[in-house]
Amino acid sequence: MSPKALDHDSINENVKRAQYAVRGELYLRASELQKEGKKIIFTNVGNPQALGQRPLTFPRQVIALCQAPFLLDDPNVGLIFPADAIARAKHYLSLTSGAGLGAYSDSRGIPGVRKEVAEFIQRRDGYPTDPELIYLTDGASKGILVPVPQYPLYSAAISLYGGSFVPYYLEETANWGLDINNLRQSVAQARSKGITARAMVIINPGNPTGQCLSEANLKEIIRFCHQENLVLLGDEVYQQNIYQDERPFLSSRKVLMDMGQPISKELQLISFHTVSKGYWGECGQRGGYFEMTNIPPETVDEIYKVASISLSPNIAGQIFVGLMVSPPRPGDISYEGFVRESKGILESLRRRAQLMTDGFNSCRNVVCNFTEGAMYSFPQIRLPPKAIEAAKRAGKVPDVFYCLKLLEATGISTVPGSGFGQKEGVFHMRTTILPAEEEMPEIMGSFKKFNDEFMEQYDDHRGYSRM
Amino acid sequence: MSPKALDHDSINENVKRAQYAVRGELYLRASELQKEGKKIIFTNVGNPQALGQRPLTFPRQVIALCQAPFLLDDPNVGLIFPADAIARAKHYLSLTSGAGLGAYSDSRGIPGVRKEVAEFIQRRDGYPTDPELIYLTDGASKGILVPVPQYPLYSAAISLYGGSFVPYYLEETANWGLDINNLRQSVAQARSKGITARAMVIINPGNPTGQCLSEANLKEIIRFCHQENLVLLGDEVYQQNIYQDERPFLSSRKVLMDMGQPISKELQLISFHTVSKGYWGECGQRGGYFEMTNIPPETVDEIYKVASISLSPNIAGQIFVGLMVSPPRPGDISYEGFVRESKGILESLRRRAQLMTDGFNSCRNVVCNFTEGAMYSFPQIRLPPKAIEAAKRAGKVPDVFYCLKLLEATGISTVPGSGFGQKEGVFHMRTTILPAEEEMPEIMGSFKKFNDEFMEQYDDHRGYSRM
């Protein structure tokens, strides 16, 4: 009998080829260990509330009231909900024409929320934007030159759809900046293989690399995309997560608009944002949006059609987006509490970014750039030749070998750098900076103990010059 | 300059080819009319709460508490939430290991909720099932012989991914039953064109056709898929929506298991369910699951990998699934209210199904099967030749022409039968049975007035024999 339709031999090769390291071998092994009762510190996914971050109170109050609109008629509701949360819940329910959270919205999202997003972008960038070009999504994971190291969602999705992934390498020694000559070479190399590059992804602030791109660098990238006829995909989901004052977040759209015509009217740009990251960390709510700039109306219609096949993003996630882009204002009952909670989270993340960078840099054969933004640390692990040989004998990629040993020894679940891509012969791992601040010294201590013992075991004390 | 990456000429032909009638031309025109201030009755999408259905109280109480877990510590919480809702919220929060609704879950969904789904399936079908083979999803729209008339999500998604759609026709005169000979012909015809059929979709209860498949028919289908090496996709999202007592819902899985070995161990089956339909009607929450039967473990792993690219379904939707499969039990504080609300909705839907069928059958040149289940009515509109000619002159498919006229005249937004597929020369439209019961007489009156005037205008009183 021939193989059945869903036997492994029959399924699409693109599916088999797709790799997604964030939830790959390391994650599966960590889940097994957890089942066996071992304490696991999950630093593999940027999932703040799984690591103890408390949700912001005000948006949760608003959503709870939207979920249970009958509470709005309860005479006791004022005893447990503040008046501004009640008013805001009524506002969002009215934007759904009274249908509430239980009805599909338009596939592009609730028009009133899309309008709030447009107002937010205008406040942020100083340029008007059109709500018709803003689509709400279930998180930002739906959305192709791709930076390396990069977030492997991009490579996995490209592989799944049978596309070609054209890597460009970020410069570790230049704090993960983007070298435009390297970019040119990547596109030329792809072209020589018959691949037409169609899109370029930038992740700013960077995942896994944590850098904030400078205005000059963003301008170079925009000019490059314009010359090469590439659509620029701006993954800007970490725009609230900035841990230094020298280089604030600049949106690709603002930089593009600042450059003026003709380029500001020509470059095709799609920008992404989400409630999963930032100090909100509402990963499980699946709320996000993308904004289209200079995309022709017929293509916008096609994107609308494809979006409509999934009917609509979840409504609570849409309202979270609304709340993120229009948080409580000075004078509102909830304003001070909201600011206190938000600041508390951001300032603690800033301290953790520093603790982690310093911790890694104190370890033997480990060097690490400072996390300027986003929520990751991406230290380089200089693996000794003996460790690389041991990995080969075990049938593992060297950094996978290292990360698995780290997991078994300490319960720290990370993602090997090979899952993100790295220059040949250089090894990294990615951790989030999300473990609770009070646990950080213990975690970094436990890492240092493991790493230094590992290096002691495998290092024959020859020097390394490679960076 | 060559066209840019996202110019319409550059985008994937599969994208352009995908058609999705439920949100197509009719829906867009209805949205325009609504903006102009016209009252629109949206019967084009099965979206109960958009048409005034109130959400069930108990699940909304539980989710509101999960969204705002700090309320659980509030001394006044008992004034507005019943004790069993509080207990249940604590239960689901504990299933997330305390991370709550703000953290990604495992990409397959929360293990504890998947266990509750497995228990539900076992109670329903009488056979054990494995939670590891149940994946939670954002609604059931993610998930390929396809029934005609069919729900166009299938044709659109197949087209998008470059697949081939092999239609099989349901028998309108046999109350939309499935004729196995017709099915054989469809597969043979596809094969002669070089197309290998890989999967067959059944929608039971039917969308748009409203029939409940009999046990005998389901057995034939299962045997057919087994012989032809097809995976069976059982879209069973309307399993709670049954409006007659002769033919209760039978799951494909139960029928398969009843057939015994070897077929019960061999047929590859994937079954879908959701909180969007049934008496819950929680479309906007995006909660659902699929269950895999006889799918090899390596393929399950691939499906897990692909699911992990989207990180995780929204957590509130997952908890809605848990609540749907384990609703309040006799003795619980909320039990009687929950049963009263559920019964109220289902009994009203049953009356509306009857009102609508009778209403359509009282109209000139309209014939309509009774809606046995699901939430749609799919009357055949016998368009006179003069109407067909008028449609051609207007550049419209005849049933699109009819439905647009209906929309302009009455505000009733339907979907033309051509969006679902129909035998050549035969025309239908789909409406939901969801408008509020008290508005139904007026809506059907308004429809009858439009239809009978339309027929008066175009009908030259020649007879029709076609059905």
Tab-separated table of C-alpha atoms in Angstrom, chain A residues 31-426:
chain	number	residue	atom	x	y	z
A	31	SER	CA	10.320	20.568	28.885
A	32	GLU	CA	11.280	16.947	29.539
A	33	LEU	CA	13.503	17.908	32.451
A	34	GLN	CA	10.703	20.053	33.863
A	35	LYS	CA	8.337	17.074	33.703
A	36	GLU	CA	10.913	15.066	35.626
A	37	GLY	CA	10.676	17.703	38.360
A	38	LYS	CA	13.832	19.722	37.669
A	39	LYS	CA	13.570	23.494	38.172
A	40	ILE	CA	14.004	25.118	34.756
A	41	ILE	CA	14.780	28.799	34.177
A	42	PHE	CA	13.208	29.473	30.780
A	43	THR	CA	15.308	32.214	29.213
A	44	ASN	CA	14.665	30.891	25.714
A	45	VAL	CA	11.540	32.877	24.838
A	46	GLY	CA	10.841	36.567	25.472
A	47	ASN	CA	7.864	35.700	27.654
A	48	PRO	CA	8.037	38.093	30.628
A	49	GLN	CA	4.950	37.018	32.540
A	50	ALA	CA	6.035	33.378	32.472
A	51	LEU	CA	9.022	34.531	34.520
A	52	GLY	CA	7.003	36.366	37.124
A	53	GLN	CA	6.439	39.829	35.638
A	54	ARG	CA	3.042	41.034	36.904
A	55	PRO	CA	0.634	42.403	34.292
A	56	LEU	CA	-0.111	46.137	34.303
A	57	THR	CA	-3.279	46.692	36.302
A	58	PHE	CA	-5.217	49.249	34.275
A	59	PRO	CA	-5.392	47.424	30.927
A	60	ARG	CA	-6.319	44.192	32.678
A	61	GLN	CA	-9.154	45.972	34.501
A	62	VAL	CA	-10.456	47.351	31.213
A	63	ILE	CA	-10.311	43.976	29.467
A	64	ALA	CA	-11.952	42.177	32.416
A	65	LEU	CA	-14.863	44.612	32.203
A	66	CYS	CA	-15.064	44.161	28.416
A	67	GLN	CA	-15.182	40.405	28.919
A	68	ALA	CA	-17.972	40.701	31.462
A	69	PRO	CA	-19.999	43.707	30.254
A	70	PHE	CA	-22.892	42.776	32.566
A	71	LEU	CA	-20.664	43.984	35.419
A	72	LEU	CA	-21.115	47.517	34.110
A	73	ASP	CA	-24.724	47.391	35.345
A	74	ASP	CA	-23.754	45.981	38.741
A	75	PRO	CA	-24.186	48.548	41.527
A	76	ASN	CA	-21.093	47.132	43.259
A	77	VAL	CA	-18.741	47.441	40.292
A	78	GLY	CA	-17.251	50.692	41.612
A	79	LEU	CA	-16.041	48.837	44.700
A	80	ILE	CA	-13.467	46.855	42.752
A	81	PHE	CA	-12.924	48.822	39.514
A	82	PRO	CA	-11.797	52.467	39.196
A	83	ALA	CA	-14.047	54.879	37.313
A	84	ASP	CA	-11.598	55.450	34.447
A	85	ALA	CA	-11.319	51.715	33.747
A	86	ILE	CA	-15.118	51.529	33.674
A	87	ALA	CA	-15.284	54.475	31.275
A	88	ARG	CA	-12.614	52.998	29.044
A	89	ALA	CA	-14.366	49.613	28.903
A	90	LYS	CA	-17.543	51.372	27.792
A	91	HIS	CA	-15.527	53.212	25.176
A	92	TYR	CA	-14.103	50.019	23.644
A	93	LEU	CA	-17.440	48.220	23.808
A	94	SER	CA	-18.962	51.116	21.912
A	95	LEU	CA	-16.215	50.764	19.264
A	96	THR	CA	-17.448	47.195	18.679
A	97	SER	CA	-20.976	48.570	18.066
A	98	GLY	CA	-22.039	46.799	21.224
A	99	ALA	CA	-21.084	43.337	19.941
A	100	GLY	CA	-18.272	43.143	22.489
A	101	LEU	CA	-15.503	40.564	22.588
A	102	GLY	CA	-17.605	37.687	21.284
A	103	ALA	CA	-18.070	38.779	17.678
A	104	TYR	CA	-15.644	38.721	14.773
A	105	SER	CA	-14.537	42.192	13.813
A	106	ASP	CA	-13.648	43.311	10.316
A	107	SER	CA	-10.626	41.197	9.287
A	108	ARG	CA	-8.400	44.277	9.477
A	109	GLY	CA	-9.439	44.924	13.079
A	110	ILE	CA	-11.883	47.283	14.790
A	111	PRO	CA	-11.896	50.613	12.905
A	112	GLY	CA	-11.890	52.701	16.123
A	113	VAL	CA	-8.812	50.912	17.452
A	114	ARG	CA	-7.012	51.299	14.117
A	115	LYS	CA	-7.714	55.004	14.407
A	116	GLU	CA	-6.138	55.062	17.884
A	117	VAL	CA	-3.054	53.349	16.453
A	118	ALA	CA	-2.822	55.951	13.689
A	119	GLU	CA	-2.968	58.741	16.300
A	120	PHE	CA	-0.221	57.034	18.301
A	121	ILE	CA	2.064	56.781	15.271
A	122	GLN	CA	1.445	60.417	14.449
A	123	ARG	CA	2.319	61.474	18.028
A	124	ARG	CA	5.440	59.283	17.961
A	125	ASP	CA	6.797	60.225	14.518
A	126	GLY	CA	5.280	63.620	13.796
A	127	TYR	CA	3.739	62.537	10.498
A	128	PRO	CA	0.090	61.762	9.792
A	129	THR	CA	-0.836	58.206	8.947
A	130	ASP	CA	-3.933	56.540	7.514
A	131	PRO	CA	-5.928	54.073	9.668
A	132	GLU	CA	-6.898	52.260	6.453
A	133	LEU	CA	-3.261	51.207	6.102
A	134	ILE	CA	-3.051	49.798	9.625
A	135	TYR	CA	-4.140	46.203	10.150
A	136	LEU	CA	-4.506	44.641	13.593
A	137	THR	CA	-3.120	41.117	14.010
A	138	ASP	CA	-2.919	38.223	16.450
A	139	GLY	CA	0.483	39.232	17.753
A	140	ALA	CA	3.231	40.252	15.351
A	141	SER	CA	4.320	36.755	14.277
A	142	LYS	CA	2.280	36.882	11.082
A	143	GLY	CA	3.726	39.045	8.758
A	144	ILE	CA	12.915	38.561	3.567
A	145	LEU	CA	17.009	39.868	3.171
A	146	VAL	CA	17.198	38.872	6.802
A	147	PRO	CA	19.761	39.963	9.347
A	148	VAL	CA	22.040	37.354	10.848
A	149	PRO	CA	21.956	36.803	13.738
A	150	GLN	CA	18.184	37.039	13.285
A	151	TYR	CA	15.026	35.911	14.941
A	152	PRO	CA	14.371	32.455	13.429
A	153	LEU	CA	10.661	33.040	12.902
A	154	TYR	CA	11.726	34.689	9.651
A	155	SER	CA	13.863	31.847	8.365
A	156	ALA	CA	11.253	29.264	9.392
A	157	ALA	CA	8.371	31.033	7.688
A	158	ILE	CA	10.390	31.654	4.527
A	159	SER	CA	11.360	28.008	4.391
A	160	LEU	CA	7.750	26.937	4.982
A	161	TYR	CA	6.534	28.987	2.041
A	162	GLY	CA	9.358	27.776	-0.194
A	163	GLY	CA	11.171	31.116	-0.288
A	164	SER	CA	14.900	31.765	-0.234
A	165	PHE	CA	16.610	33.195	2.771
A	166	VAL	CA	19.383	35.685	1.950
A	167	PRO	CA	21.490	36.305	5.041
A	168	TYR	CA	23.363	39.494	5.818
A	169	TYR	CA	25.743	39.607	8.754
A	170	LEU	CA	25.611	42.124	11.574
A	171	GLU	CA	28.967	43.360	12.894
A	172	GLU	CA	29.546	42.075	16.405
A	173	THR	CA	32.636	44.255	16.871
A	174	ALA	CA	30.600	47.339	15.876
A	175	ASN	CA	28.009	46.549	18.542
A	176	TRP	CA	25.946	44.575	16.012
A	177	GLY	CA	25.697	47.469	13.589
A	178	LEU	CA	24.773	46.916	9.978
A	179	ASP	CA	27.518	47.217	7.351
A	180	ILE	CA	26.040	48.372	4.078
A	181	ASN	CA	28.902	46.876	2.011
A	182	ASN	CA	28.243	43.503	3.501
A	183	LEU	CA	24.587	43.992	2.580
A	184	ARG	CA	25.487	44.760	-1.024
A	185	GLN	CA	27.619	41.628	-1.209
A	186	SER	CA	24.779	39.493	0.123
A	187	VAL	CA	22.367	40.707	-2.512
A	188	ALA	CA	24.946	40.305	-5.287
A	189	GLN	CA	25.762	36.790	-4.109
A	190	ALA	CA	22.071	35.874	-4.068
A	191	ARG	CA	21.611	37.295	-7.530
A	192	SER	CA	24.512	35.212	-8.840
A	193	LYS	CA	22.582	32.159	-7.605
A	194	GLY	CA	19.466	33.278	-9.482
A	195	ILE	CA	17.664	34.508	-6.381
A	196	THR	CA	15.834	37.831	-6.655
A	197	ALA	CA	15.787	39.526	-3.264
A	198	ARG	CA	12.334	40.971	-2.638
A	199	ALA	CA	12.314	42.118	0.957
A	200	MET	CA	14.672	43.052	3.736
A	201	VAL	CA	13.926	42.588	7.409
A	202	ILE	CA	15.411	44.760	10.106
A	203	ILE	CA	14.768	44.079	13.771
A	204	ASN	CA	15.172	47.309	15.705
A	205	PRO	CA	15.856	47.127	18.605
A	206	GLY	CA	17.604	43.886	17.735
A	207	ASN	CA	16.620	40.330	18.508
A	208	PRO	CA	18.783	38.484	19.523
A	209	THR	CA	21.475	41.144	19.374
A	210	GLY	CA	19.932	43.939	21.457
A	211	GLN	CA	21.301	46.902	19.479
A	212	CYS	CA	19.416	50.134	18.673
A	213	LEU	CA	20.072	51.206	15.086
A	214	SER	CA	21.354	54.759	14.636
A	215	GLU	CA	19.630	57.305	12.442
A	216	ALA	CA	22.583	57.252	10.020
A	217	ASN	CA	22.426	53.474	9.753
A	218	LEU	CA	18.649	53.532	9.197
A	219	LYS	CA	19.071	56.074	6.399
A	220	GLU	CA	21.681	53.883	4.690
A	221	ILE	CA	19.352	50.902	4.930
A	222	ILE	CA	16.443	52.853	3.472
A	223	ARG	CA	18.538	54.127	0.566
A	224	PHE	CA	19.830	50.626	-0.062
A	225	CYS	CA	16.309	49.137	-0.162
A	226	HIS	CA	15.201	51.893	-2.485
A	227	GLN	CA	18.095	51.285	-4.902
A	228	GLU	CA	17.654	47.525	-4.816
A	229	ASN	CA	13.865	47.652	-5.102
A	230	LEU	CA	13.322	45.833	-1.802
A	231	VAL	CA	10.339	46.188	0.483
A	232	LEU	CA	11.578	46.993	3.975
A	233	LEU	CA	9.980	45.029	6.820
A	234	GLY	CA	10.568	46.866	10.079
A	235	ASP	CA	10.184	44.576	13.072
A	236	GLU	CA	9.876	47.236	15.779
A	237	VAL	CA	8.190	45.170	18.467
A	238	TYR	CA	10.779	46.197	21.074
A	239	GLN	CA	10.395	49.938	20.606
A	240	GLN	CA	9.439	50.470	24.256
A	241	ASN	CA	12.433	48.464	25.536
A	242	ILE	CA	15.362	50.887	25.577
A	243	TYR	CA	18.073	50.649	28.251
A	244	GLN	CA	20.384	53.597	27.465
A	245	ASP	CA	19.814	57.267	26.692
A	246	GLU	CA	22.307	57.858	23.870
A	247	ARG	CA	20.361	56.098	21.155
A	248	PRO	CA	16.594	56.401	21.525
A	249	PHE	CA	14.309	54.299	19.340
A	250	LEU	CA	13.664	55.793	15.898
A	251	SER	CA	10.994	54.234	13.736
A	252	SER	CA	11.885	53.374	10.144
A	253	ARG	CA	8.840	55.331	9.095
A	254	LYS	CA	9.943	58.512	10.812
A	255	VAL	CA	13.432	58.292	9.317
A	256	LEU	CA	11.928	57.622	5.878
A	257	MET	CA	9.565	60.610	6.157
A	258	ASP	CA	12.418	62.821	7.380
A	259	MET	CA	14.331	61.983	4.184
A	260	GLY	CA	11.673	63.735	2.103
A	261	GLN	CA	10.537	63.166	-1.439
A	262	PRO	CA	10.941	61.316	-3.720
A	263	ILE	CA	12.107	58.458	-1.462
A	264	SER	CA	9.481	59.102	1.239
A	265	LYS	CA	6.779	58.506	-1.374
A	266	GLU	CA	8.451	55.507	-2.989
A	267	LEU	CA	10.010	53.115	-0.523
A	268	GLN	CA	7.644	50.286	0.323
A	269	LEU	CA	7.688	49.765	4.089
A	270	ILE	CA	5.740	47.555	6.464
A	271	SER	CA	6.258	48.187	10.193
A	272	PHE	CA	5.251	45.806	12.999
A	273	HIS	CA	4.401	46.344	16.659
A	274	THR	CA	2.805	44.219	19.387
A	275	VAL	CA	1.571	44.192	22.993
A	276	SER	CA	3.687	41.078	23.646
A	277	LYS	CA	6.872	42.987	24.322
A	278	GLY	CA	7.617	46.391	25.857
A	279	TYR	CA	6.788	46.771	29.523
A	280	TRP	CA	3.395	45.256	28.761
A	281	GLY	CA	4.731	41.777	28.078
A	282	GLU	CA	1.218	40.559	27.213
A	283	CYS	CA	2.463	37.683	25.033
A	284	GLY	CA	-0.484	35.412	25.685
A	285	GLN	CA	-3.057	37.968	24.541
A	286	ARG	CA	-1.867	37.931	20.932
A	287	GLY	CA	-2.334	41.555	19.996
A	288	GLY	CA	-0.379	43.515	17.404
A	289	TYR	CA	-0.570	45.583	14.259
A	290	PHE	CA	1.273	46.308	11.050
A	291	GLU	CA	1.317	49.559	9.139
A	292	MET	CA	1.792	49.825	5.385
A	293	THR	CA	3.609	52.758	3.789
A	294	ASN	CA	3.678	53.287	0.000
A	295	ILE	CA	1.956	49.959	-0.690
A	296	PRO	CA	-0.313	50.249	-3.758
A	297	PRO	CA	-4.065	50.035	-3.019
A	298	GLU	CA	-4.547	46.867	-5.112
A	299	THR	CA	-1.925	45.102	-2.997
A	300	VAL	CA	-3.569	46.388	0.184
A	301	ASP	CA	-6.791	44.815	-1.096
A	302	GLU	CA	-5.027	41.484	-1.621
A	303	ILE	CA	-3.609	41.629	1.890
A	304	TYR	CA	-7.109	42.350	3.191
A	305	LYS	CA	-8.430	39.336	1.307
A	306	VAL	CA	-5.777	37.048	2.762
A	307	ALA	CA	-6.422	38.432	6.252
A	308	SER	CA	-10.125	37.751	5.823
A	309	ILE	CA	-9.469	34.019	5.427
A	310	SER	CA	-8.638	33.963	9.136
A	311	LEU	CA	-11.828	35.968	9.791
A	312	SER	CA	-10.547	38.313	12.488
A	313	PRO	CA	-7.844	38.773	15.102
A	314	ASN	CA	-9.018	38.103	18.656
A	315	ILE	CA	-10.913	41.097	19.979
A	316	ALA	CA	-9.342	41.284	23.419
A	317	GLY	CA	-5.912	41.446	21.755
A	318	GLN	CA	-7.158	44.295	19.568
A	319	ILE	CA	-8.352	46.228	22.604
A	320	PHE	CA	-4.972	45.639	24.272
A	321	VAL	CA	-3.418	47.347	21.254
A	322	GLY	CA	-5.817	50.259	21.752
A	323	LEU	CA	-4.860	50.480	25.414
A	324	MET	CA	-1.134	50.316	24.650
A	325	VAL	CA	-1.301	53.179	22.172
A	326	SER	CA	-3.540	55.301	24.402
A	327	PRO	CA	-2.603	54.574	28.024
A	328	PRO	CA	-3.986	56.558	31.009
A	329	ARG	CA	-3.215	60.302	30.848
A	330	PRO	CA	-2.121	62.754	33.528
A	331	GLY	CA	-5.148	63.520	35.669
A	332	ASP	CA	-6.792	60.115	35.151
A	333	ILE	CA	-7.460	58.175	38.360
A	334	SER	CA	-5.244	55.327	37.180
A	335	TYR	CA	-2.458	57.475	35.752
A	336	GLU	CA	-0.048	57.436	38.665
A	337	GLY	CA	-0.395	53.746	39.334
A	338	PHE	CA	0.095	52.981	35.655
A	339	VAL	CA	3.263	55.070	35.450
A	340	ARG	CA	4.624	53.564	38.661
A	341	GLU	CA	4.106	50.005	37.398
A	342	SER	CA	5.520	50.762	33.916
A	343	LYS	CA	8.590	52.556	35.240
A	344	GLY	CA	9.178	49.810	37.757
A	345	ILE	CA	9.337	47.207	35.024
A	346	LEU	CA	11.479	49.251	32.610
A	347	GLU	CA	13.974	50.356	35.246
A	348	SER	CA	14.350	46.834	36.499
A	349	LEU	CA	14.922	45.597	32.928
A	350	ARG	CA	17.625	48.226	32.514
A	351	ARG	CA	19.378	47.016	35.676
A	352	ARG	CA	19.019	43.404	34.560
A	353	ALA	CA	20.506	44.205	31.138
A	354	GLN	CA	23.565	45.580	32.930
A	355	LEU	CA	23.781	42.710	35.422
A	356	MET	CA	23.661	40.179	32.643
A	357	THR	CA	26.191	41.837	30.344
A	358	ASP	CA	28.609	42.283	33.239
A	359	GLY	CA	27.996	38.735	34.394
A	360	PHE	CA	28.792	37.251	30.995
A	361	ASN	CA	31.862	39.420	30.534
A	362	SER	CA	33.250	38.163	33.854
A	363	CYS	CA	33.261	34.579	32.523
A	364	ARG	CA	36.172	32.789	30.910
A	365	ASN	CA	36.013	32.795	27.079
A	366	VAL	CA	32.771	34.773	27.029
A	367	VAL	CA	32.379	38.278	25.527
A	368	CYS	CA	29.139	40.148	25.326
A	369	ASN	CA	27.873	43.435	23.904
A	370	PHE	CA	25.617	45.530	26.145
A	371	THR	CA	21.877	45.098	25.597
A	372	GLU	CA	20.890	48.578	24.398
A	373	GLY	CA	17.299	47.546	23.784
A	374	ALA	CA	14.883	44.616	23.295
A	375	MET	CA	15.113	41.886	25.936
A	376	TYR	CA	17.980	39.606	25.001
A	377	SER	CA	21.624	39.059	25.692
A	378	PHE	CA	23.704	37.362	22.980
A	379	PRO	CA	27.135	36.553	24.381
A	380	GLN	CA	29.821	35.024	22.212
A	381	ILE	CA	31.095	31.756	23.648
A	382	ARG	CA	34.645	31.056	22.502
A	383	LEU	CA	34.535	27.309	22.427
A	384	PRO	CA	37.932	25.589	22.662
A	385	PRO	CA	38.853	23.113	19.884
A	386	LYS	CA	38.531	20.211	22.334
A	387	ALA	CA	34.924	21.212	23.067
A	388	ILE	CA	34.184	21.424	19.345
A	389	GLU	CA	35.641	17.953	18.871
A	390	ALA	CA	33.608	16.587	21.787
A	391	ALA	CA	30.470	18.090	20.248
A	392	LYS	CA	31.220	16.429	16.925
A	393	ARG	CA	31.659	13.075	18.630
A	394	ALA	CA	28.275	13.577	20.275
A	395	GLY	CA	26.747	14.441	16.880
A	396	LYS	CA	25.835	17.955	18.004
A	397	VAL	CA	26.476	21.430	16.664
A	398	PRO	CA	29.076	22.887	19.091
A	399	ASP	CA	26.861	25.593	20.599
A	400	VAL	CA	23.946	23.156	20.924
A	401	PHE	CA	26.345	20.869	22.804
A	402	TYR	CA	27.304	23.733	25.118
A	403	CYS	CA	23.722	24.868	25.724
A	404	LEU	CA	22.516	21.319	26.420
A	405	LYS	CA	25.294	20.857	29.017
A	406	LEU	CA	24.326	24.213	30.539
A	407	LEU	CA	20.685	23.106	30.725
A	408	GLU	CA	21.503	19.767	32.346
A	409	ALA	CA	23.891	21.335	34.849
A	410	THR	CA	21.914	24.435	35.856
A	411	GLY	CA	18.349	24.249	34.488
A	412	ILE	CA	19.007	27.429	32.460
A	413	SER	CA	17.193	26.984	29.141
A	414	THR	CA	18.759	29.125	26.387
A	415	VAL	CA	18.831	29.057	22.580
A	416	PRO	CA	22.089	28.189	20.782
A	417	GLY	CA	23.426	30.907	18.469
A	418	SER	CA	23.273	28.511	15.520
A	419	GLY	CA	19.490	28.836	15.691
A	420	PHE	CA	19.860	32.507	14.800
A	421	GLY	CA	22.776	32.215	12.401
A	422	GLN	CA	26.320	33.399	13.092
A	423	LYS	CA	29.559	33.750	11.183
A	424	GLU	CA	31.311	30.480	10.582
A	425	GLY	CA	33.376	29.154	13.471
A	426	VAL	CA	31.904	31.641	15.957
